[in-house]
Coordinates of C-alpha atoms in Angstrom, one line a residue:
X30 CA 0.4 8.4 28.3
X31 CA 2.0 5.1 27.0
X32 CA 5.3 5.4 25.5
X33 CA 4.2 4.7 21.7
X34 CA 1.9 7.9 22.6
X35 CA 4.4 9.8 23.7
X36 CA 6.7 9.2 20.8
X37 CA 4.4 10.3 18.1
X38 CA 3.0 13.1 20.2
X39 CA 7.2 13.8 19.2
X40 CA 7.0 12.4 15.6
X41 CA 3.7 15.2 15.1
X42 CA 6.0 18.2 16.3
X43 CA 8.9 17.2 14.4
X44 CA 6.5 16.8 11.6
X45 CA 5.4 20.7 12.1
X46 CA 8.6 21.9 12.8
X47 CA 10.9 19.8 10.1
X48 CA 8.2 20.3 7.1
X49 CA 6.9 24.7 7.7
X50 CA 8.4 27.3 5.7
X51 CA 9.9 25.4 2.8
X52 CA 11.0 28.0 -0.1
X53 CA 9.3 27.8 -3.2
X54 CA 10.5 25.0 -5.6
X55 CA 13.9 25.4 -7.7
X56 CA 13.8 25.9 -11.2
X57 CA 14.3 21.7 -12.6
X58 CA 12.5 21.5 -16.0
X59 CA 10.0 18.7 -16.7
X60 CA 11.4 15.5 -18.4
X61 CA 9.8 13.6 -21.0
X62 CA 12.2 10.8 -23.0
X63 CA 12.0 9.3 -26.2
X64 CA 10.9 5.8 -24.9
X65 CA 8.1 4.3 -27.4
X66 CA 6.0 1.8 -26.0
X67 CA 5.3 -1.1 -28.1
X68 CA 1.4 -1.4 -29.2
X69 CA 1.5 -5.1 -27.6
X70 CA 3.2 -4.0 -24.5
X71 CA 0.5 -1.6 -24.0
X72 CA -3.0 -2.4 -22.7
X73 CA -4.2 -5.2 -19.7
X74 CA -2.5 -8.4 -20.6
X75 CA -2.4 -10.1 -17.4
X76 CA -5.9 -11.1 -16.1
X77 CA -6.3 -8.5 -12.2
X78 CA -8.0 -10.0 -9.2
X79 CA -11.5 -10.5 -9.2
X80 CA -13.3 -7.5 -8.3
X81 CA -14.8 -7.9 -4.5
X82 CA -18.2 -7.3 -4.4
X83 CA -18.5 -5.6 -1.2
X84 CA -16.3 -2.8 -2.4
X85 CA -17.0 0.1 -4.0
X86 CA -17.3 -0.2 -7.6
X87 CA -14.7 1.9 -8.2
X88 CA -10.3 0.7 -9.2
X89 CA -9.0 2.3 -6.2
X90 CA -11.8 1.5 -3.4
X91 CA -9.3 0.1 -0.6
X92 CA -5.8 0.3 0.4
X93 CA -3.5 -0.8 -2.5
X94 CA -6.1 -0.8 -4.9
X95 CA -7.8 -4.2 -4.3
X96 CA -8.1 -6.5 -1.7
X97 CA -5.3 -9.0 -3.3
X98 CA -3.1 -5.5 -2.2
X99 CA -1.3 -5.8 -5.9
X100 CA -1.4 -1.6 -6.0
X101 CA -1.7 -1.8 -10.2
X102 CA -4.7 -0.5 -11.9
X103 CA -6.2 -1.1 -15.3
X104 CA -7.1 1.8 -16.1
X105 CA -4.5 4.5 -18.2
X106 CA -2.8 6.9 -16.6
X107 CA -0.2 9.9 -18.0
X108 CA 1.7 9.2 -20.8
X109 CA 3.9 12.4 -20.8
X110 CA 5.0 15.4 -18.5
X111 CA 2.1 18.1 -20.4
X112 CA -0.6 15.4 -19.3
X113 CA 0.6 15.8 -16.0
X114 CA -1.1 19.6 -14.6
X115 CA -0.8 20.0 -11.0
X116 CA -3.4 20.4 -8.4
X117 CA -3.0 20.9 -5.2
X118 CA -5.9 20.5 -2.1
X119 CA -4.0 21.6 1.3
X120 CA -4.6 20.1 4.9
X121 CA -2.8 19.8 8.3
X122 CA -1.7 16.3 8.1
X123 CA -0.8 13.9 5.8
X124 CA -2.8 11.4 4.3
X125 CA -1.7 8.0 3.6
X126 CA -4.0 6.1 1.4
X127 CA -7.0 7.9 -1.0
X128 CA -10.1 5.8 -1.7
X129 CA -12.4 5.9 -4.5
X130 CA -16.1 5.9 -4.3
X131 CA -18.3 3.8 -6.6
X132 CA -20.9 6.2 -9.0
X133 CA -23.5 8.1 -8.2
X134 CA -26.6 8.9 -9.5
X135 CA -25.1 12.3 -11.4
X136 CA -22.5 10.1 -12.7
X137 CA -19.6 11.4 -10.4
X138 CA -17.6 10.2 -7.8
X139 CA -15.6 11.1 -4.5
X140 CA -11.9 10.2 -3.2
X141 CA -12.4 9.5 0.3
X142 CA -9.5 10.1 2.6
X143 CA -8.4 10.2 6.8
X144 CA -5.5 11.8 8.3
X145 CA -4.3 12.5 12.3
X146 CA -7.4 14.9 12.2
X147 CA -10.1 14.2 10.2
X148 CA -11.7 12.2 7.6
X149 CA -12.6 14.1 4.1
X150 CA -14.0 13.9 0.7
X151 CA -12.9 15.4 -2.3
X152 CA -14.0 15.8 -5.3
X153 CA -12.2 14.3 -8.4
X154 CA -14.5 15.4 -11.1
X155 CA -14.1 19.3 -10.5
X156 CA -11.5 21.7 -12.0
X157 CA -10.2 22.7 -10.1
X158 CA -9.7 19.8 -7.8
X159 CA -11.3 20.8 -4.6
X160 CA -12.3 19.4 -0.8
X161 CA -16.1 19.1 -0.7
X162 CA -16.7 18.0 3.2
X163 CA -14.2 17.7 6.6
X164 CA -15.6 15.8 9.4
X165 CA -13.1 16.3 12.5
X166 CA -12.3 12.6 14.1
X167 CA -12.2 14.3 17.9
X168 CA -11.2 10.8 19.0
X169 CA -7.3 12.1 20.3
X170 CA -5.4 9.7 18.2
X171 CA -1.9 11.0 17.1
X172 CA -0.4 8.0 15.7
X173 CA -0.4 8.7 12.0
X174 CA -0.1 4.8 11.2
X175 CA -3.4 3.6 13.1
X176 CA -6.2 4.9 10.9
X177 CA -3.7 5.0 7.6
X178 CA -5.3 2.1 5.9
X179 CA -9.0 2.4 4.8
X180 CA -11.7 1.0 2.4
X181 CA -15.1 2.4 1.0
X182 CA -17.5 -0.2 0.8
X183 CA -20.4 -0.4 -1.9
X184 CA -23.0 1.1 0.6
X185 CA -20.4 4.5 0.0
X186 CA -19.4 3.6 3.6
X187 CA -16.4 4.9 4.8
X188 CA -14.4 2.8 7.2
X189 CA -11.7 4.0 9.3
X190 CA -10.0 1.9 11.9
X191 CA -9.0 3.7 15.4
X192 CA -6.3 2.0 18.1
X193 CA -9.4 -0.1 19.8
X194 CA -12.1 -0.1 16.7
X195 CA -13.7 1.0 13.8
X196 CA -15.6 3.9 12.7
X197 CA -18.1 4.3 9.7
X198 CA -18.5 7.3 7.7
X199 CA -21.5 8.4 5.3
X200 CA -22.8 10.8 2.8
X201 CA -24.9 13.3 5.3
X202 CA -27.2 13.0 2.5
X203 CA -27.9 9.5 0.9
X204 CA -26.7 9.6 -3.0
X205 CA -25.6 13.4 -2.8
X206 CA -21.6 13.2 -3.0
X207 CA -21.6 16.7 -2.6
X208 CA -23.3 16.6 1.0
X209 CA -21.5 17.1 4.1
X210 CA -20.2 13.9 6.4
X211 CA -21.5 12.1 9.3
X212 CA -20.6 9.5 11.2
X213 CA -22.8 6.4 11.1
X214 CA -21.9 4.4 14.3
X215 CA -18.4 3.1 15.5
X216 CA -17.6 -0.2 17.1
X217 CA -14.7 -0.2 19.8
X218 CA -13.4 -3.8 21.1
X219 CA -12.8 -4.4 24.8
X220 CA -9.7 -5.1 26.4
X221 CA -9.9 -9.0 26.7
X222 CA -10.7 -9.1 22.6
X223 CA -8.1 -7.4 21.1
X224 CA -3.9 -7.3 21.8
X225 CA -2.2 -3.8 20.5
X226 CA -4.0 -1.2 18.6
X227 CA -6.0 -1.6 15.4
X228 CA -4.1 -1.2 12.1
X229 CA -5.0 -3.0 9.2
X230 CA -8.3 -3.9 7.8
X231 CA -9.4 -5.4 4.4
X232 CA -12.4 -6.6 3.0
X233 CA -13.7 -10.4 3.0
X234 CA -15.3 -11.3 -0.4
X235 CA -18.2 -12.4 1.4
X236 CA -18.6 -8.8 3.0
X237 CA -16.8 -8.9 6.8
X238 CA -14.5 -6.3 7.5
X239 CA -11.3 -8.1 8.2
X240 CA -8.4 -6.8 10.7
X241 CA -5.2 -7.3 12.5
X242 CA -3.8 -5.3 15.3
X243 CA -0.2 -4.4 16.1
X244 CA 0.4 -7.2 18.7
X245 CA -1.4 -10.1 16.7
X246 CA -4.8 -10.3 16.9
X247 CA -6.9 -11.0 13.7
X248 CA -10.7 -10.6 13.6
X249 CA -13.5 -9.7 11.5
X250 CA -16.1 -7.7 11.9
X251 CA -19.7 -7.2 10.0
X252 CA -19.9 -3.8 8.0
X253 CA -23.2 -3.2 9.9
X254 CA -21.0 -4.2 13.0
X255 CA -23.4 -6.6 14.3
X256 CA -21.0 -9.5 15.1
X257 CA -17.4 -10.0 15.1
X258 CA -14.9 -13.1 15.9
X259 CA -11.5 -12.6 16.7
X260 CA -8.1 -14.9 17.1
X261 CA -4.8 -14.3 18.5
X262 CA -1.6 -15.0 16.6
X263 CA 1.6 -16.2 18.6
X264 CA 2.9 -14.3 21.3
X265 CA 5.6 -11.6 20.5
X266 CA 4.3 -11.6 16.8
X267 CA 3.7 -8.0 15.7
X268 CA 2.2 -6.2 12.8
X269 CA 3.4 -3.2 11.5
X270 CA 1.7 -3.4 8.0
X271 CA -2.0 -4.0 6.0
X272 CA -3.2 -7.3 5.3
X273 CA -4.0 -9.2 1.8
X274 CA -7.4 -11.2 1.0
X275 CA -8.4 -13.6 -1.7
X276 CA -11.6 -15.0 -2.7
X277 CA -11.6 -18.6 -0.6
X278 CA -11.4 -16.7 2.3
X279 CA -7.3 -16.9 2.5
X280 CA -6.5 -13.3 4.8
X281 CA -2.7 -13.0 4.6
X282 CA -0.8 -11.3 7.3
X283 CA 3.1 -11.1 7.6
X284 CA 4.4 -10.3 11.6
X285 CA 8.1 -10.3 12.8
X286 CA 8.3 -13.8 12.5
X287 CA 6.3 -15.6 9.9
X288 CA 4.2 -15.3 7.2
X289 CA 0.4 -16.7 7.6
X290 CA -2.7 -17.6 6.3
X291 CA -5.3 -17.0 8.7
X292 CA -8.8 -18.9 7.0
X293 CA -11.8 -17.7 7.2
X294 CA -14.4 -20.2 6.7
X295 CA -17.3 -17.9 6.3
X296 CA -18.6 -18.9 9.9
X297 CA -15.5 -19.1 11.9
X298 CA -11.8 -18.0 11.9
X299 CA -9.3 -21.0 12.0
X300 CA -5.5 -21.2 12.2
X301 CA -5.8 -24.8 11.3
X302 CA -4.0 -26.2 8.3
X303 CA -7.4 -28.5 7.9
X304 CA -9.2 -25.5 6.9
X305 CA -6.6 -24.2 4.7
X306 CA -4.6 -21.8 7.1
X307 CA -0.6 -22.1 7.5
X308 CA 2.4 -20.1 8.4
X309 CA 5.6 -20.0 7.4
X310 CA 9.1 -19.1 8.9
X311 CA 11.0 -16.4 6.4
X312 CA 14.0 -14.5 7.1
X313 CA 13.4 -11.8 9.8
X314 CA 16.6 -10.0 10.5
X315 CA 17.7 -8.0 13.5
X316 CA 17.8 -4.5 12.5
X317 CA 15.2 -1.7 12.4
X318 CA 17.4 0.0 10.1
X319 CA 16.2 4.2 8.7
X320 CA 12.7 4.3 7.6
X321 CA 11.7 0.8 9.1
X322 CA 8.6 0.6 11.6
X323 CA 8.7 -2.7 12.5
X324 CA 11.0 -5.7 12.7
X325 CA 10.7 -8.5 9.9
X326 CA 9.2 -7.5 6.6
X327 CA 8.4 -3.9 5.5
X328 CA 5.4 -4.9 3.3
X329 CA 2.3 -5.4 3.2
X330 CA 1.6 -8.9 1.1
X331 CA 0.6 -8.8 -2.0
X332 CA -0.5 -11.4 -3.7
X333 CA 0.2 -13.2 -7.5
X334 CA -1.6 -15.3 -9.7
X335 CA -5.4 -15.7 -10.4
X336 CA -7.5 -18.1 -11.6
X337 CA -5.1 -21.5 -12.4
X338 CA -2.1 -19.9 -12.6
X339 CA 0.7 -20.3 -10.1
X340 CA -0.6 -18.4 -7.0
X341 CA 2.0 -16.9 -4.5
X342 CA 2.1 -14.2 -1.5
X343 CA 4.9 -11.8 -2.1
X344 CA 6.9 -9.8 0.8
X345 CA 10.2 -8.5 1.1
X346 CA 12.2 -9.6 3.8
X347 CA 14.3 -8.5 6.8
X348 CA 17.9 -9.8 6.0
X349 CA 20.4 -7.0 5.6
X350 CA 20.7 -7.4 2.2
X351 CA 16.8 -7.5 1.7
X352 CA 15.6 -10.3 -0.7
X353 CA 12.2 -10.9 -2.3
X354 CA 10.4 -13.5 -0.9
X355 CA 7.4 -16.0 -3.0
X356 CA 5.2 -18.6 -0.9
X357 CA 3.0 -20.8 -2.4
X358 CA -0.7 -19.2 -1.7
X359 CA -2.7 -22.5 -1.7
X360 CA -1.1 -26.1 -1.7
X361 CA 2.1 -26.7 -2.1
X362 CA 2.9 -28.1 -5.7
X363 CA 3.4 -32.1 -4.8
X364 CA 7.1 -32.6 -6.7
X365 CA 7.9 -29.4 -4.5
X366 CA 11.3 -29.2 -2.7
X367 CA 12.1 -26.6 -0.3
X368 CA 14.6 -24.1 -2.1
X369 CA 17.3 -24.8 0.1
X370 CA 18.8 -26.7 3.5
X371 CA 16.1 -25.1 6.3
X372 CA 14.1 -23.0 4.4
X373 CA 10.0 -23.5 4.7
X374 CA 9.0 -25.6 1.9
X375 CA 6.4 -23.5 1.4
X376 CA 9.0 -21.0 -0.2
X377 CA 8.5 -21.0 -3.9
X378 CA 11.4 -18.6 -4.4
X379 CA 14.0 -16.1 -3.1
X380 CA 15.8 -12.9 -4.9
X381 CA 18.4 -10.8 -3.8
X382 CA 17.0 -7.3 -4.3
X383 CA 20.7 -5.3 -5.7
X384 CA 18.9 -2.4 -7.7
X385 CA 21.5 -4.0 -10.3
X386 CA 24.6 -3.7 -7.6
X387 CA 26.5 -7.2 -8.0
X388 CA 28.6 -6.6 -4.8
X389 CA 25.8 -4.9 -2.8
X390 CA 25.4 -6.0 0.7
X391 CA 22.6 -4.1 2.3
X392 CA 19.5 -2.8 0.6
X393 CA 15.9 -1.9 2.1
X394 CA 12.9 -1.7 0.6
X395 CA 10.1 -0.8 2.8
X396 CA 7.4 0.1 0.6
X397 CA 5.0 -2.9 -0.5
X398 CA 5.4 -5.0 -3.4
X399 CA 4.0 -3.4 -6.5
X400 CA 2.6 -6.7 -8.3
X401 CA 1.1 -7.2 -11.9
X402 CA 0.8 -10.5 -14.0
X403 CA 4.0 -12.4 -12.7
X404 CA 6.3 -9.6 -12.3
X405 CA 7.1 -7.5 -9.2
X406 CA 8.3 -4.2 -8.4
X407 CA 10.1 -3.0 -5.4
X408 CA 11.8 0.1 -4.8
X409 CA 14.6 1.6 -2.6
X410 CA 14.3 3.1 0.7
X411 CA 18.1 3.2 1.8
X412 CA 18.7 7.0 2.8
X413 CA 22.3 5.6 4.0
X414 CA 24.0 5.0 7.1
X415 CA 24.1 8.4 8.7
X416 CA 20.0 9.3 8.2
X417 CA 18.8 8.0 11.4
X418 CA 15.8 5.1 12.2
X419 CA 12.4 5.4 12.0
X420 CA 10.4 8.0 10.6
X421 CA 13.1 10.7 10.5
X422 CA 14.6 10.0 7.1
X423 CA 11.0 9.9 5.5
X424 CA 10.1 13.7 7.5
X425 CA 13.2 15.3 6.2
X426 CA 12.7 13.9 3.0
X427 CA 15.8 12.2 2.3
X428 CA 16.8 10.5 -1.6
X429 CA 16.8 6.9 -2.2
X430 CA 17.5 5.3 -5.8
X431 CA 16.8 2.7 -7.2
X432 CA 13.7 0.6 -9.1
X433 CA 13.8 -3.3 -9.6
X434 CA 11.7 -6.0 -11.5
X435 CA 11.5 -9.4 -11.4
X436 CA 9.2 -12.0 -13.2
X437 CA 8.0 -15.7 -12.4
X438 CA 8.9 -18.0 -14.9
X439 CA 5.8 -20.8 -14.7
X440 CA 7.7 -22.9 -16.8
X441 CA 10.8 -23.2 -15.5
X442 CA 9.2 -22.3 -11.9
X443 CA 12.2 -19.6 -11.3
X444 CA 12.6 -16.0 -10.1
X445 CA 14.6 -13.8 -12.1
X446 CA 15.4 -9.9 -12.0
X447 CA 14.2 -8.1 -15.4
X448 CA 15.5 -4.7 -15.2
X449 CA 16.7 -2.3 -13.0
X450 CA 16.8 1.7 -13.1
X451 CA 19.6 3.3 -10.7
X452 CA 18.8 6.8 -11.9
X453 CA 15.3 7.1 -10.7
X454 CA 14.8 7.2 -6.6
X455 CA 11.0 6.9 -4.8
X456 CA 12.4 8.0 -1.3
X457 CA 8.7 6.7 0.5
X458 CA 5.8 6.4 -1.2
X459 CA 4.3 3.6 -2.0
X460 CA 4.2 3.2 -6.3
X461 CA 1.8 1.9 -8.8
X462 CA 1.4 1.2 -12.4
X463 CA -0.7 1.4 -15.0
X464 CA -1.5 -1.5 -17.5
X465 CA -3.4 0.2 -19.8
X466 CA -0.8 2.7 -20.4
X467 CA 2.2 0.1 -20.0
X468 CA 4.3 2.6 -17.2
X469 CA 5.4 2.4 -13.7
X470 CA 4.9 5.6 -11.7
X471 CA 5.9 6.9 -7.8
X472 CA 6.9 10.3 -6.2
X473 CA 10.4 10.7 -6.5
X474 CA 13.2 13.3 -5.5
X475 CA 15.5 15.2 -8.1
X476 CA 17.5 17.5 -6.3
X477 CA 15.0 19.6 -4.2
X478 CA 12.2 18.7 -5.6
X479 CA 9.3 16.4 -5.7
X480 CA 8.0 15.0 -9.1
X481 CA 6.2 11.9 -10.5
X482 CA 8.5 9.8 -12.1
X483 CA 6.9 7.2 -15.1
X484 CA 9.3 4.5 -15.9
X485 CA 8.2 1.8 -18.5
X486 CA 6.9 -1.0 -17.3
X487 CA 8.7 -3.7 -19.6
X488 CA 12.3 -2.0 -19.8
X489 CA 12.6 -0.3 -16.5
X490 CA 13.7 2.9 -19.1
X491 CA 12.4 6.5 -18.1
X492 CA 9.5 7.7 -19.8
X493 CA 9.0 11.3 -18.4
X494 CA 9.1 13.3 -15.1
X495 CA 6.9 15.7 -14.3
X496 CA 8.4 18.1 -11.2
X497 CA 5.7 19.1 -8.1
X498 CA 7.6 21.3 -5.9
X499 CA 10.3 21.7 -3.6
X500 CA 8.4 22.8 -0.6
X501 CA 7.9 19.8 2.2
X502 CA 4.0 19.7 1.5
X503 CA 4.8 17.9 -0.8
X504 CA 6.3 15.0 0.7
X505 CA 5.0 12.0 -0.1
X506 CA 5.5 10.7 3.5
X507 CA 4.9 6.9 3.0
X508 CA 1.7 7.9 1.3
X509 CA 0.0 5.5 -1.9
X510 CA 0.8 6.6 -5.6
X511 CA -2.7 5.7 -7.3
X512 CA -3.9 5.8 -10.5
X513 CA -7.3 8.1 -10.5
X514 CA -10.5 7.5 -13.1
X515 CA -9.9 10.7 -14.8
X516 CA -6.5 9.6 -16.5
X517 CA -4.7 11.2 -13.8
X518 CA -2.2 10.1 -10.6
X519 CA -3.5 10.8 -7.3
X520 CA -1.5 11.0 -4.4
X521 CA -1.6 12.1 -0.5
X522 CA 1.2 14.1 0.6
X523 CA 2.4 15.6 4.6
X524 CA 0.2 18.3 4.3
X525 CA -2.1 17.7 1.3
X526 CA -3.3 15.7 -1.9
X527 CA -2.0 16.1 -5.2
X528 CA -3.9 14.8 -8.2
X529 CA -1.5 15.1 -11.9
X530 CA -3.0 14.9 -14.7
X531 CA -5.4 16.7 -17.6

């Protein structure tokens, strides 16, 4: 038993033991606020990625939403705390990241899902929301970050990475989304192909399965796993997040010590800037620091910009007091000068993220950049100086406060903060937002209890909060706040899914 084993063999007891025999949730009434939303600021104004078309058909098919990894949707979401009903489906572990399915032929759809023990489908279009099929993994893995990060594909096939592969996942019956599960075939690497275990895969938009491993190996794979290439980063480089993917074949992974754009040339992988890949030196820092699991940045990238406008890859960083990191996606603007004495020229920008603190020193924001248009949203993870490292803060379900935007100014080619809300905390999860209904939502904390807070998007101001529960089932637990089809959020929690909404 390696060490990493060992430790979340730990992490799953503590999970068990920290998380059982909450009490029932404290009486905290539901909030909604007299914030009107302007009929311009309301409804898709900002052009999304383009849709892959090896994904699902569906807003929410892969981790993050889309394969740019922006984690905004289109589609509306609740506008007050009555649209916001509870539902609750319990399991044994939590569950990370929910995918959509595209339609099937009775019209419906399923929200596939994996946890420590299983891979599920539920279905979305019932009332009440219910499980329709568990297929138990049996494969021994206890590390609740390998296997976090998923797609469905527009076959309706499920993949799931492991530490050494992939597995597939289908309908037991073709086109019924009320069948039962079965596994189609799983690939595993050997030993000389890949470094560290499997984390992270995404979807090319010429259909490979793309991936990167916790020690810096990149690869993709064919969905009917019939080939695969692989390529090995620097050595000492590690991944602790997903990875990003745009439509010239750009797949963007951030390790402990640079940003990179790894090209894939529809025939071969290539680290060579002749083919379009680069890397990038940012600031890593030196601490872990509470809630961290891995050194450098806490995010996944996201990327910004479509089309011809300005087109960046967005991290935070590792610096003690975090900052909010652009790169130029494609090449570097010509009249381009590097934003300061031994910074990357690649840099487009750097922002201090405060949550509106002028003298602040330290901040952390672990969760991935929420991005829409040209702004970006991070939010707080600091649960203070006495709540331990690691995962400990996010099991005992500790506060943190604070929401920050910033915008890209094309014109003037600057960075600037737009708002900030210090009332409103989203201790872990990872939030989203919803264009057509112009708010920002997450999983928050108020007092003992969970909610879903809605902030609006333009002003940062609160909308309305909508409380869950006090007991620790309901802990977000670094899981993906996603806007469903049905005008609802949908959200795993440590021992569950939630779905709010009408």
């Amino acid at each position: 038993m390696t060490l990493r084993e060992f430790s979340m063999l730990v992490v799953t007891f503590l999970l068990l033991t920290v998380l059982s025999g909450c009490e029932d949730a404290k009486e905290t009434v539901d909030g909604d606020y007299d914030v009107e939303l302007e009929a311009d600021k309301v409804g898709s104004s900002f052009p999304f990625p383009p849709k892959n078309p090896f994904l699902a058909d569906s807003e929410w098919p892969i981790s993050h939403g889309n394969s740019y990894v922006q984690a905004s949707s289109p589609l509306p979401g609740p506008v007050m705390a009555s649209e916001a009903n509870l539902q609750f489906v319990e399991f044994d572990f939590p569950s990370i990241v929910l995918a959509y399915s595209g339609i099937f032929s009775d019209g419906g759809r399923v929200v596939w899902g994996s946890n420590l023990s299983s891979v599920f489908k539920i279905d979305p279009e019932a009332n009440p929301f219910q499980m329709i099929a568990k297929l138990d993994k049996d494969d021994g893995n206890l590390d609740p970050i390998v296997g976090a990060y998923t797609l469905v594909d527009r076959d309706n096939v499920f993949f799931v990475p492991t530490k050494t592969g992939i597995r597939a996942f289908i309908d037991a019956e073709p086109d019924d989304r009320l069948s039962g599960i079965i596994e189609r075939d799983a690939f595993t690497f050997s030993d000389d192909e890949i470094r560290g275990d499997l984390l992270a895969i995404n979807m090319t938009y010429d259909g490979m399965l793309a991936f990167a491993t916790s020690e810096g190996t990149v690869g993709v794979l064919a969905r009917d796993f019939s080939t695969h290439q692989t390529v090995n980063l620097d050595e000492g480089e590690e991944i602790s997040n997903s990875i990003a993917i745009d439509e010239t074949g750009g797949i963007y992974v951030v390790t402990s010590q640079k940003m990179r754009r790894i090209q894939w040339t529809g025939k071969r992988l290539s680290l060579n800037p002749a083919d379009g890949a680069w890397s990038a030196e940012y600031e890593t820092g030196e601490d872990l620091g509470s809630g961290r699991l891995g050194l450098g940045s806490g995010s996944t990238p996201s990327l910004m910009g479509v089309s011809d406008q300005d087109r960046f890859v967005v991290i935070t960083d590792g610096q003690e007091l975090m900052h909010l990191v652009f790169f130029w996606r494609d090449e570097i603007p010509p009249d381009w000068q590097a934003i300061a004495p031994g910074k990357d020229r690649r840099i487009a920008a750097e922002a201090p993220i405060t949550f509106g603190d002028e003298e602040a020193k330290h901040s952390i924001s672990e969760q991935s950049v929420l991005v829409y248009g040209y702004q970006a949203v991070v939010v707080s993870n600091d649960y203070g100086e006495d709540a331990g490292s690691g995962m400990w803060p996010v099991l005992q379900g500790l506060p943190a406060w604070g929401v920050e935007q910033f915008t890209w100014d094309p014109e003037a080619r600057v960075l600037e903060q737009s708002w900030y809300n210090r009332e409103v905390g989203c201790p872990n999860g990872i939030p989203t937002m919803s264009a057509a209904s112009g708010l920002f939502y997450c999983i928050g904390k108020r007092e003992d209890n969970w909610t879903l807070e809605a902030l609006d998007w333009d002003t940062g101001e609160s909308a309305f909060f909508k409380v869950i529960g006090e007991d620790g089932k309901y802990n977000s637990t670094y899981a993906a706040t996603e806007v469903g089809h049905n005008g609802n959020i949908i959200t795993g929690t440590f021992k569950g899914v939630v779905q709010l909404g009408k």
